Coordinates of C-alpha atoms in Angstrom, one line a residue:
Chain A
X24 CA -56.6 -10.9 39.9
X25 CA -59.7 -12.7 38.4
X26 CA -59.9 -16.2 38.1
X27 CA -62.2 -18.1 35.7
X28 CA -63.7 -21.3 36.4
X29 CA -65.1 -23.9 34.1
X30 CA -66.9 -27.0 35.5
X31 CA -67.1 -29.8 33.0
X32 CA -67.9 -32.8 35.0
X33 CA -70.3 -35.2 33.5
X34 CA -69.2 -34.5 30.1
X35 CA -68.4 -37.0 27.5
X36 CA -65.5 -37.4 25.7
X37 CA -63.7 -35.5 24.3
X38 CA -65.8 -32.2 25.2
X39 CA -63.8 -31.7 28.8
X40 CA -60.7 -31.0 26.4
X41 CA -62.6 -29.1 23.8
X42 CA -64.5 -26.9 26.3
X43 CA -61.3 -25.9 28.2
X44 CA -59.4 -25.1 24.9
X45 CA -62.2 -23.0 23.8
X46 CA -62.2 -21.4 27.3
X47 CA -58.4 -20.8 27.1
X48 CA -58.7 -19.2 23.7
X49 CA -61.5 -16.5 25.3
X50 CA -59.5 -15.9 28.4
X51 CA -59.2 -12.1 28.9
X52 CA -55.6 -10.9 28.2
X53 CA -55.2 -9.9 31.8
X54 CA -56.4 -13.0 33.3
X55 CA -53.5 -15.8 34.0
X56 CA -55.6 -18.5 35.1
X57 CA -58.3 -20.9 34.3
X58 CA -59.4 -23.3 36.7
X59 CA -61.1 -26.8 35.2
X60 CA -62.9 -29.1 37.4
X61 CA -63.4 -32.6 35.5
X62 CA -64.2 -36.1 36.4
X63 CA -62.8 -37.4 32.9
X64 CA -59.6 -39.2 33.6
X65 CA -58.5 -39.2 29.8
X66 CA -58.6 -35.2 30.1
X67 CA -55.6 -35.3 32.1
X68 CA -53.5 -36.0 29.2
X69 CA -55.2 -34.1 26.6
X70 CA -55.7 -30.8 28.3
X71 CA -51.9 -30.3 29.2
X72 CA -51.0 -31.0 25.8
X73 CA -53.5 -28.8 24.2
X74 CA -52.9 -26.1 27.0
X75 CA -49.0 -26.4 26.1
X76 CA -49.7 -25.5 22.7
X77 CA -51.6 -22.6 23.4
X78 CA -48.7 -21.3 25.9
X79 CA -50.1 -22.5 29.1
X80 CA -48.9 -25.0 31.9
X81 CA -51.2 -27.2 33.9
X82 CA -51.2 -28.5 37.3
X83 CA -53.4 -31.3 38.5
X84 CA -54.9 -31.8 41.8
X85 CA -56.9 -34.7 42.8
X86 CA -60.0 -33.2 44.7
X87 CA -62.3 -36.0 45.2
X88 CA -62.7 -39.8 44.0
X89 CA -62.2 -39.4 40.3
X90 CA -62.6 -35.7 40.3
X91 CA -59.9 -33.1 39.7
X92 CA -59.1 -29.7 39.6
X93 CA -56.6 -28.4 36.7
X94 CA -55.0 -25.2 37.2
X95 CA -53.9 -23.9 33.9
X96 CA -51.5 -20.7 34.1
X97 CA -50.4 -18.5 31.0
X98 CA -46.7 -19.2 30.4
X99 CA -45.7 -15.7 30.9
X100 CA -42.1 -15.7 29.9
X101 CA -42.5 -17.6 26.7
X102 CA -45.5 -15.6 25.5
X103 CA -43.1 -12.6 25.7
X104 CA -40.3 -14.6 24.3
Chain B
X17 CA -55.9 -40.6 46.7
X18 CA -55.4 -41.3 50.4
X19 CA -54.2 -44.6 51.6
X20 CA -57.3 -45.1 53.4
X21 CA -59.3 -44.4 49.8
X22 CA -57.0 -46.9 48.3
X23 CA -57.6 -49.4 50.8
X24 CA -61.6 -49.1 50.8
X25 CA -61.2 -49.5 46.8
X26 CA -59.3 -52.5 47.3
X27 CA -62.2 -53.8 49.5
X28 CA -64.9 -53.1 46.6
X29 CA -62.6 -54.4 44.1
X30 CA -62.1 -57.8 45.9
X31 CA -66.0 -58.0 46.3
X32 CA -66.2 -57.4 42.5
X33 CA -63.7 -60.3 41.9
X34 CA -65.4 -62.5 44.3
X35 CA -68.7 -61.9 42.4
X36 CA -66.7 -62.9 39.1
X37 CA -65.6 -66.0 40.5
X38 CA -68.8 -67.0 41.5
X39 CA -70.2 -66.4 38.0
X40 CA -67.5 -68.4 36.7
X41 CA -68.4 -71.4 38.7
X42 CA -71.8 -71.1 37.9
X43 CA -71.1 -70.7 34.0
X44 CA -68.9 -73.6 34.1
X45 CA -71.7 -75.6 35.7
X46 CA -73.7 -75.0 32.7
X47 CA -71.0 -75.1 30.0
X48 CA -67.2 -74.9 30.1
X49 CA -67.2 -72.7 27.3
X50 CA -69.3 -70.0 29.1
X51 CA -66.7 -69.9 31.8
X52 CA -63.9 -69.8 29.5
X53 CA -65.6 -66.7 27.5
X54 CA -66.4 -65.1 30.9
X55 CA -62.8 -65.1 31.6
X56 CA -61.7 -63.7 28.4
X57 CA -64.3 -61.1 28.8
X58 CA -63.2 -59.9 32.2
X59 CA -59.3 -59.9 30.8
X60 CA -60.6 -57.6 27.7
X61 CA -62.6 -55.3 30.1
X62 CA -59.7 -54.9 32.6
X63 CA -57.1 -54.1 30.2
X64 CA -59.6 -51.7 28.1
X65 CA -60.2 -49.9 31.3
X66 CA -56.7 -50.0 32.9
X67 CA -54.9 -48.4 29.8
X68 CA -58.5 -46.4 28.8
X69 CA -57.9 -48.2 25.2
X70 CA -60.4 -46.3 23.3
X71 CA -60.5 -47.0 19.5
X72 CA -62.7 -43.8 18.7
X73 CA -59.8 -41.6 20.2
X74 CA -57.3 -43.5 18.4
X75 CA -58.9 -42.2 15.1
X76 CA -60.3 -39.0 16.4
X77 CA -57.4 -37.6 18.2
X78 CA -55.3 -37.7 14.9
X79 CA -57.7 -35.3 13.4
X80 CA -58.9 -33.4 16.6
X81 CA -55.5 -33.0 18.3
X82 CA -52.5 -34.2 16.1
X83 CA -51.9 -36.9 19.0
X84 CA -51.5 -40.5 18.2
X85 CA -51.1 -42.1 21.7
X86 CA -53.9 -44.6 21.4
X87 CA -53.3 -45.3 17.7
X88 CA -49.7 -46.4 18.6
X89 CA -51.2 -48.9 21.0
X90 CA -53.7 -50.2 18.4
X91 CA -51.1 -50.6 15.6
X92 CA -48.8 -52.6 18.1
X93 CA -52.1 -54.7 19.0
X94 CA -52.6 -55.2 15.3
X95 CA -49.0 -56.2 14.6
X96 CA -49.2 -58.8 17.6
X97 CA -52.5 -60.1 16.5
X98 CA -51.4 -60.5 12.8
X99 CA -48.2 -62.3 13.8
X100 CA -50.4 -64.9 16.0
X101 CA -53.1 -64.9 13.5
X102 CA -50.7 -65.8 11.0
X103 CA -49.3 -68.9 12.6
X104 CA -52.4 -70.3 13.5
X105 CA -53.9 -69.6 10.0
X106 CA -50.6 -71.1 8.4
X107 CA -51.4 -74.4 10.2
X108 CA -55.2 -74.3 9.7
X109 CA -54.5 -73.9 5.6
X110 CA -51.3 -75.0 5.1
X111 CA -51.8 -74.9 1.2
X112 CA -52.8 -71.6 0.2
X113 CA -53.4 -72.7 -3.6
X114 CA -56.7 -74.4 -3.1
X115 CA -58.9 -71.4 -2.5
X116 CA -59.7 -72.7 1.1
X117 CA -60.4 -70.2 3.8
X118 CA -59.2 -70.3 7.3
X119 CA -62.7 -71.3 9.4
X120 CA -62.9 -68.9 11.8
X121 CA -61.0 -66.1 10.8
X122 CA -62.8 -62.8 10.0
X123 CA -62.3 -62.9 6.3
X124 CA -65.6 -61.2 5.5
X125 CA -67.2 -60.1 1.9
X126 CA -65.6 -57.2 0.5
X127 CA -67.7 -54.4 -1.2
X128 CA -69.6 -51.3 -0.6
X129 CA -71.1 -52.6 2.6
X130 CA -67.6 -52.6 4.0
X131 CA -66.8 -49.1 3.2
X132 CA -70.2 -47.6 4.1
X133 CA -70.2 -49.8 7.2
X134 CA -66.8 -48.5 8.3
X135 CA -67.8 -45.0 7.3
X136 CA -71.0 -44.8 9.3
X137 CA -69.1 -46.8 12.2
X138 CA -66.4 -44.0 12.2
X139 CA -68.8 -40.9 12.4
X140 CA -71.1 -42.8 15.0
X141 CA -68.5 -43.6 17.4
X142 CA -66.8 -40.0 17.5
X143 CA -70.4 -38.5 18.0
X144 CA -71.1 -41.0 20.7
X145 CA -67.6 -40.2 22.5
X146 CA -66.7 -44.0 22.1
X147 CA -67.0 -47.4 20.1
X148 CA -68.7 -50.4 21.1
X149 CA -66.1 -51.9 23.1
X150 CA -65.5 -48.4 24.4
X151 CA -68.9 -47.9 25.3
X152 CA -69.0 -51.0 27.0
X153 CA -65.8 -50.4 29.2
X154 CA -67.2 -46.6 30.0
X155 CA -70.6 -48.3 31.2
X156 CA -68.6 -50.1 33.8
X157 CA -66.7 -46.9 34.7
X158 CA -70.2 -45.1 35.4
X159 CA -70.6 -43.0 32.2
X160 CA -74.2 -42.9 31.8
X161 CA -74.1 -41.6 28.2
X162 CA -72.3 -44.8 27.1
X163 CA -75.2 -46.6 28.5
X164 CA -77.5 -44.6 26.2
X165 CA -74.8 -45.2 23.1
X166 CA -75.1 -48.9 23.8
X167 CA -78.8 -48.6 23.7
X168 CA -78.4 -46.8 20.4
X169 CA -76.0 -49.6 19.1
X170 CA -78.6 -52.2 19.6
X171 CA -81.5 -50.0 17.8
X172 CA -78.9 -49.5 15.1
X173 CA -78.2 -53.0 14.6
X174 CA -82.0 -54.1 14.7
X175 CA -82.3 -51.7 12.0
X176 CA -79.5 -52.9 10.0
X177 CA -81.3 -56.4 10.2
X178 CA -84.4 -55.2 8.6
X179 CA -82.4 -54.1 5.8
X180 CA -79.9 -57.0 5.7
X181 CA -81.6 -59.1 3.0
X182 CA -81.7 -56.1 0.8
X183 CA -77.6 -55.8 1.2
X184 CA -77.2 -59.5 1.0
X185 CA -79.1 -59.7 -2.4
X186 CA -77.6 -56.1 -3.8
X187 CA -74.1 -56.8 -2.7
X188 CA -72.9 -59.1 -0.1
X189 CA -73.8 -62.4 -1.9
X190 CA -71.7 -61.8 -4.6
X191 CA -68.8 -60.0 -2.8
X192 CA -65.6 -61.6 -2.9
X193 CA -63.7 -62.6 0.4
X194 CA -60.1 -61.4 -0.4
X195 CA -57.5 -63.2 1.9
X196 CA -54.0 -62.0 1.3
X197 CA -52.4 -65.6 1.7
X198 CA -54.3 -66.8 -1.3
X199 CA -52.6 -64.1 -3.4
X200 CA -48.9 -64.2 -1.7
X201 CA -48.7 -66.9 0.5
X202 CA -48.5 -66.8 4.3
X203 CA -45.1 -65.3 4.9
X204 CA -45.8 -62.8 2.1
X205 CA -49.2 -61.7 3.6
X206 CA -47.6 -61.4 7.0
X207 CA -44.8 -59.2 5.7
X208 CA -47.1 -57.1 3.7
X209 CA -49.5 -56.5 6.7
X210 CA -46.5 -55.5 9.0
X211 CA -45.1 -53.1 6.7
X212 CA -48.4 -51.7 5.9
X213 CA -48.9 -51.2 9.8
X214 CA -45.3 -49.8 9.9
X215 CA -46.2 -47.3 7.2
X216 CA -49.1 -46.0 9.2
X217 CA -47.2 -45.6 12.3
X218 CA -44.7 -43.4 10.3
X219 CA -47.6 -41.3 8.9
X220 CA -49.3 -40.9 12.7
X221 CA -45.8 -40.1 13.7
X222 CA -45.5 -37.3 11.3
X223 CA -48.8 -36.0 12.0
X224 CA -47.7 -35.7 15.6
X225 CA -44.5 -33.7 14.8
X226 CA -46.6 -31.5 12.6
X227 CA -48.8 -30.6 15.4
X228 CA -45.9 -29.7 17.9
X229 CA -45.6 -30.7 21.5
X230 CA -47.0 -33.4 23.1
X231 CA -46.9 -33.4 27.0
X232 CA -46.3 -36.7 28.4
X233 CA -48.8 -38.2 30.8
X234 CA -48.4 -37.0 34.4
X235 CA -45.6 -39.1 36.2
X236 CA -47.8 -40.8 38.4
X237 CA -46.1 -44.0 37.5
X238 CA -42.8 -43.0 39.1
X239 CA -41.4 -45.9 41.3
X240 CA -41.4 -44.6 45.1
X241 CA -38.7 -45.5 47.3
X242 CA -39.1 -49.3 48.1
X243 CA -37.5 -50.7 51.3
X244 CA -38.8 -53.8 52.1
X245 CA -40.3 -56.9 49.4
X246 CA -43.6 -55.8 51.1
X247 CA -43.3 -52.1 49.7
X248 CA -42.0 -53.7 46.4
X249 CA -44.9 -55.8 45.8
X250 CA -47.1 -52.9 47.2
X251 CA -45.9 -50.6 44.4
X252 CA -46.4 -53.3 41.9
X253 CA -50.0 -53.9 42.6
X254 CA -50.5 -49.9 42.7
X255 CA -49.0 -50.0 39.1
X256 CA -51.2 -52.9 38.0
X257 CA -54.4 -51.9 39.6
X258 CA -54.7 -48.3 40.4
X259 CA -52.4 -46.3 38.1
X260 CA -53.4 -45.9 34.5
X261 CA -51.3 -48.2 32.1
X262 CA -49.2 -46.8 29.4
X263 CA -50.9 -47.6 26.2
X264 CA -48.2 -49.8 24.4
X265 CA -48.2 -53.0 26.6
X266 CA -51.8 -52.8 26.8
X267 CA -52.4 -52.8 22.8
X268 CA -49.8 -55.7 22.8
X269 CA -51.8 -57.6 25.6
X270 CA -55.0 -57.0 23.9
X271 CA -53.3 -58.3 20.5
X272 CA -52.1 -61.3 22.6
X273 CA -55.2 -62.1 24.2
X274 CA -57.0 -61.9 20.7
X275 CA -54.8 -64.4 19.3
X276 CA -55.4 -66.7 22.4
X277 CA -59.4 -66.4 21.8
X278 CA -58.6 -67.1 18.1
X279 CA -56.8 -70.2 19.0
X280 CA -59.4 -71.4 21.6
X281 CA -62.4 -70.9 19.2
X282 CA -62.7 -67.5 17.4
X283 CA -61.3 -63.9 17.0
X284 CA -62.5 -61.1 19.3
X285 CA -65.7 -59.6 18.2
X286 CA -69.3 -59.3 19.7
X287 CA -71.6 -57.1 17.9
X288 CA -73.0 -60.2 16.3
X289 CA -74.0 -61.4 19.8
X290 CA -75.3 -57.9 20.6
X291 CA -77.6 -58.0 17.4
X292 CA -78.9 -61.4 19.0
X293 CA -79.8 -59.2 22.1
X294 CA -82.0 -56.6 20.1
X295 CA -83.3 -59.1 17.5
X296 CA -84.6 -61.3 20.6
X297 CA -86.2 -58.3 22.2
X298 CA -87.8 -57.4 18.7
X299 CA -89.2 -61.0 18.6
X300 CA -90.5 -60.7 22.1
X301 CA -92.7 -57.6 20.8
X302 CA -93.5 -59.4 17.5
X303 CA -91.1 -57.1 15.7
X304 CA -88.6 -59.5 14.5
X305 CA -86.9 -58.9 11.3
X306 CA -87.5 -62.4 9.9
X307 CA -84.9 -65.0 8.4
X308 CA -81.7 -63.1 7.6
X309 CA -80.0 -64.5 4.2
X310 CA -76.9 -66.2 4.1
X311 CA -75.7 -65.2 7.6
X312 CA -74.8 -69.0 8.6
X313 CA -72.3 -69.0 5.9
X314 CA -70.4 -66.0 7.2
X315 CA -67.9 -65.7 9.7
X316 CA -67.2 -63.0 12.5
X317 CA -69.6 -60.6 13.8
X318 CA -72.3 -60.9 11.3
X319 CA -76.0 -60.5 12.7
X320 CA -77.2 -63.4 14.6
X321 CA -80.9 -64.4 14.2
X322 CA -82.6 -64.8 17.7
X323 CA -82.5 -68.2 18.4
X324 CA -85.1 -68.2 21.4
X325 CA -82.1 -69.1 24.1
X326 CA -80.9 -66.8 26.7
X327 CA -77.5 -68.0 27.4
X328 CA -74.9 -68.1 24.8
X329 CA -70.8 -68.0 25.1
X330 CA -70.9 -64.7 23.6
X331 CA -73.2 -63.6 26.1
X332 CA -70.6 -64.1 28.9
X333 CA -67.8 -62.6 26.9
X334 CA -69.6 -59.2 26.2
X335 CA -71.0 -59.1 30.2
X336 CA -67.4 -60.1 30.9
X337 CA -66.0 -57.2 29.3
X338 CA -68.3 -54.8 31.0
X339 CA -67.8 -56.5 34.4
X340 CA -64.0 -56.6 34.1
X341 CA -64.0 -52.9 33.3
X342 CA -66.2 -52.3 36.5
X343 CA -64.0 -54.3 38.6
X344 CA -60.9 -52.4 37.3
X345 CA -62.4 -49.0 37.8
X346 CA -63.6 -49.7 41.6
X347 CA -60.3 -51.1 42.1
X348 CA -58.6 -48.0 40.8
X349 CA -61.2 -45.5 42.4
X350 CA -62.3 -44.3 38.7
X351 CA -65.7 -45.5 39.2
X352 CA -68.3 -42.6 39.2
X353 CA -71.8 -42.1 38.0
X354 CA -71.5 -39.2 35.5
X355 CA -74.3 -37.5 34.0
X356 CA -74.0 -35.0 31.1
X357 CA -75.6 -31.8 32.2
X358 CA -76.3 -30.7 28.7
X359 CA -79.3 -32.6 27.1
X360 CA -77.9 -32.6 23.7
X361 CA -75.3 -34.9 24.7
X362 CA -77.9 -38.0 25.4
X363 CA -79.4 -37.2 21.8
X364 CA -75.7 -37.2 20.5
X365 CA -74.8 -40.6 22.5
X366 CA -78.1 -42.1 21.2
X367 CA -77.7 -40.9 17.7
X368 CA -73.9 -42.0 17.5
X369 CA -75.0 -45.4 18.7
X370 CA -77.5 -45.9 16.2
X371 CA -75.2 -44.9 13.6
X372 CA -72.6 -47.1 14.9
X373 CA -74.9 -50.2 15.3
X374 CA -76.2 -49.6 11.5
X375 CA -72.5 -49.5 10.3
X376 CA -71.7 -52.4 12.3
X377 CA -74.6 -54.5 10.9
X378 CA -74.0 -54.1 7.3
X379 CA -70.0 -53.9 7.8
X380 CA -70.4 -57.2 9.8
X381 CA -68.6 -56.0 13.0
X382 CA -67.1 -53.3 14.6
X383 CA -63.7 -51.7 15.5
X384 CA -63.0 -55.0 17.0
X385 CA -64.3 -57.7 14.6
X386 CA -64.4 -55.8 11.5
X387 CA -61.1 -54.2 12.2
X388 CA -59.0 -55.4 15.1
X389 CA -59.6 -59.0 14.4
X390 CA -59.7 -58.5 10.5
X391 CA -56.3 -57.1 9.8
X392 CA -54.5 -59.9 11.8
X393 CA -57.0 -62.4 9.8
X394 CA -54.9 -60.9 6.8
X395 CA -58.0 -60.1 5.2
X396 CA -58.4 -57.0 2.8
X397 CA -61.9 -56.1 4.3
X398 CA -60.0 -55.1 7.7
X399 CA -58.0 -52.4 5.8
X400 CA -61.0 -51.1 3.9
X401 CA -63.3 -51.0 7.0
X402 CA -60.4 -49.2 8.6
X403 CA -59.4 -46.8 6.1
X404 CA -63.2 -45.8 6.0
X405 CA -63.3 -45.7 9.9
X406 CA -60.7 -42.9 9.7
X407 CA -62.8 -40.9 7.1
X408 CA -65.6 -41.4 9.3
X409 CA -63.9 -40.3 12.4
X410 CA -62.8 -37.3 10.2
X411 CA -66.0 -36.4 9.4
X412 CA -67.4 -37.0 13.1
X413 CA -64.8 -34.6 14.4
X414 CA -66.1 -31.9 12.1
X415 CA -69.4 -32.5 13.4
X416 CA -68.6 -32.6 17.3
X417 CA -66.7 -29.2 16.8
X418 CA -70.1 -27.7 15.8
X419 CA -72.2 -29.0 18.8
X420 CA -71.2 -26.9 21.7

C-alpha cells in the first residue's frame, strides 16, 4: 500500500490545515492514508475536524519537541455506508 | 513528551520566570507603574499562549472552516469585559445626561476611518496569519514569520502617521464619539451590549451546525489517576503549564484582566505604543512624520508621537506580553524556531502586517484596543470596527485560498 507524506513544518497559520485538506482531496482512490508532519499546534485541532468532514479519521503522535505526525486514514466503512 | 522533557522544560521556564522577576525589580526601581504594566503584560502573554487565543482565527475560521472555537472565547471575554467596564464607568460618570465621557475608556470618533481601519486590519491579519497580539505571542513561540509581520505592523503604523493629519482634517476631527450610556443609560447600554453579544453567539453556533461535525480537541486534558497529594498537584501544574487551555476560561480571564487594567489605569491596547517605536525610529533617521493633529485629545490606541524617551509604561506591557508568551511556550515545550520554507510566506506576513498597521493607525487600535476594549467601553465604534474586521477577514480568507 502506497503512503503519501506531507511535510508542512514551518508553515504559517492556517496553511498546515489548508495544505492537508487539499492533499486529502487529491489523494488517489486506492490510497487510504496520508501522513502529515507539522510543528503548528493549532493544526492538531483544525486538521482532525476538516479530515472528519472529508471522511477521514486522524491519529496524532508527538515525534519531537513541538512536532507531530498525523496519520489520516480513510474511513472505509463510512464511505461505503 | 517524556517526563524528562517535561523536567527540562520546567527548568527552562523557571529560568525565564526568574528573568521576568529581575526585570520586575529593575522596572520597579524606575517607576512602580512600569513594574505593574510588566506584570499585566506577562499575564496577558501567558494566557494568550496557553489557550492560543488568536483573534485572527476567531474571525477567519468562521468563514474558512465554519468553526467558532476562538470566537466563542472572544465573545465570553467581551461579555466579562462589558460587565466590568460597565460597573467602573457607572462610577466614573454617574450622570449620563451631561454629555461627559469616561476619561480613559475607548470611546473613539466614529466614521469612515473606523470602518476602513477595521476592514484593512481584518484583511491584513488573515494574510499575515495573526493579528498584532497574535503575532506578539507567536513571536514568543518562535514563529519567524510573526516577527516579519510585526515589522510590517510597525511600518504600516508609520505610513498611517504620515497620512494622519489628512484623516484628522477630513474625517476624525468632526466625527462623533458615540457612547451608548448617553443614549440609554448605564443599565440599558450594558443590557443591549450583552444581548448583541448573545445574538452573535447564536449566529456563530448556527454557522457551526451548518458546516457539520466539529471534532473536539484531543483529550490530553484527561485527568490521570492521582494517588497522592503530590500527584494531584503535579497533574494540576501540568494542566496549567503544559497542556493547552480550553478557550472559554481563557477568554473570561482575558476579559477580567482587561477590567483590572482599566481599573488600574486604562483599557488593554498597545498599537499606540508600537507606533511610538516606529515614529521614534523614523525620527532617528530624520523621517519623522511631524506633529500629529488632535492625538492628545483622543483616548485608546491612537498614534503616539515620538517623545524622545525610551521607557514608557506601555513599553513594559508590550514586552511583557512577548516575554509571558515565551516563558509559557518554553514551559509547555511549545517553543521552536519555525521558518517558513516558501518565500511567499515572508512577503505575505510583511504585506499583511503593513495593511494591519495602517488599519490600526486610522482605526485607532487593533483587535484589542479598537475592539476587545471598545465594545466593553459600551462604545459604538467597537461594533463598527468589529463588523468590518469580519468583512475584512472574509476577504482575507478568499485571498489566502488563492496563495498556495
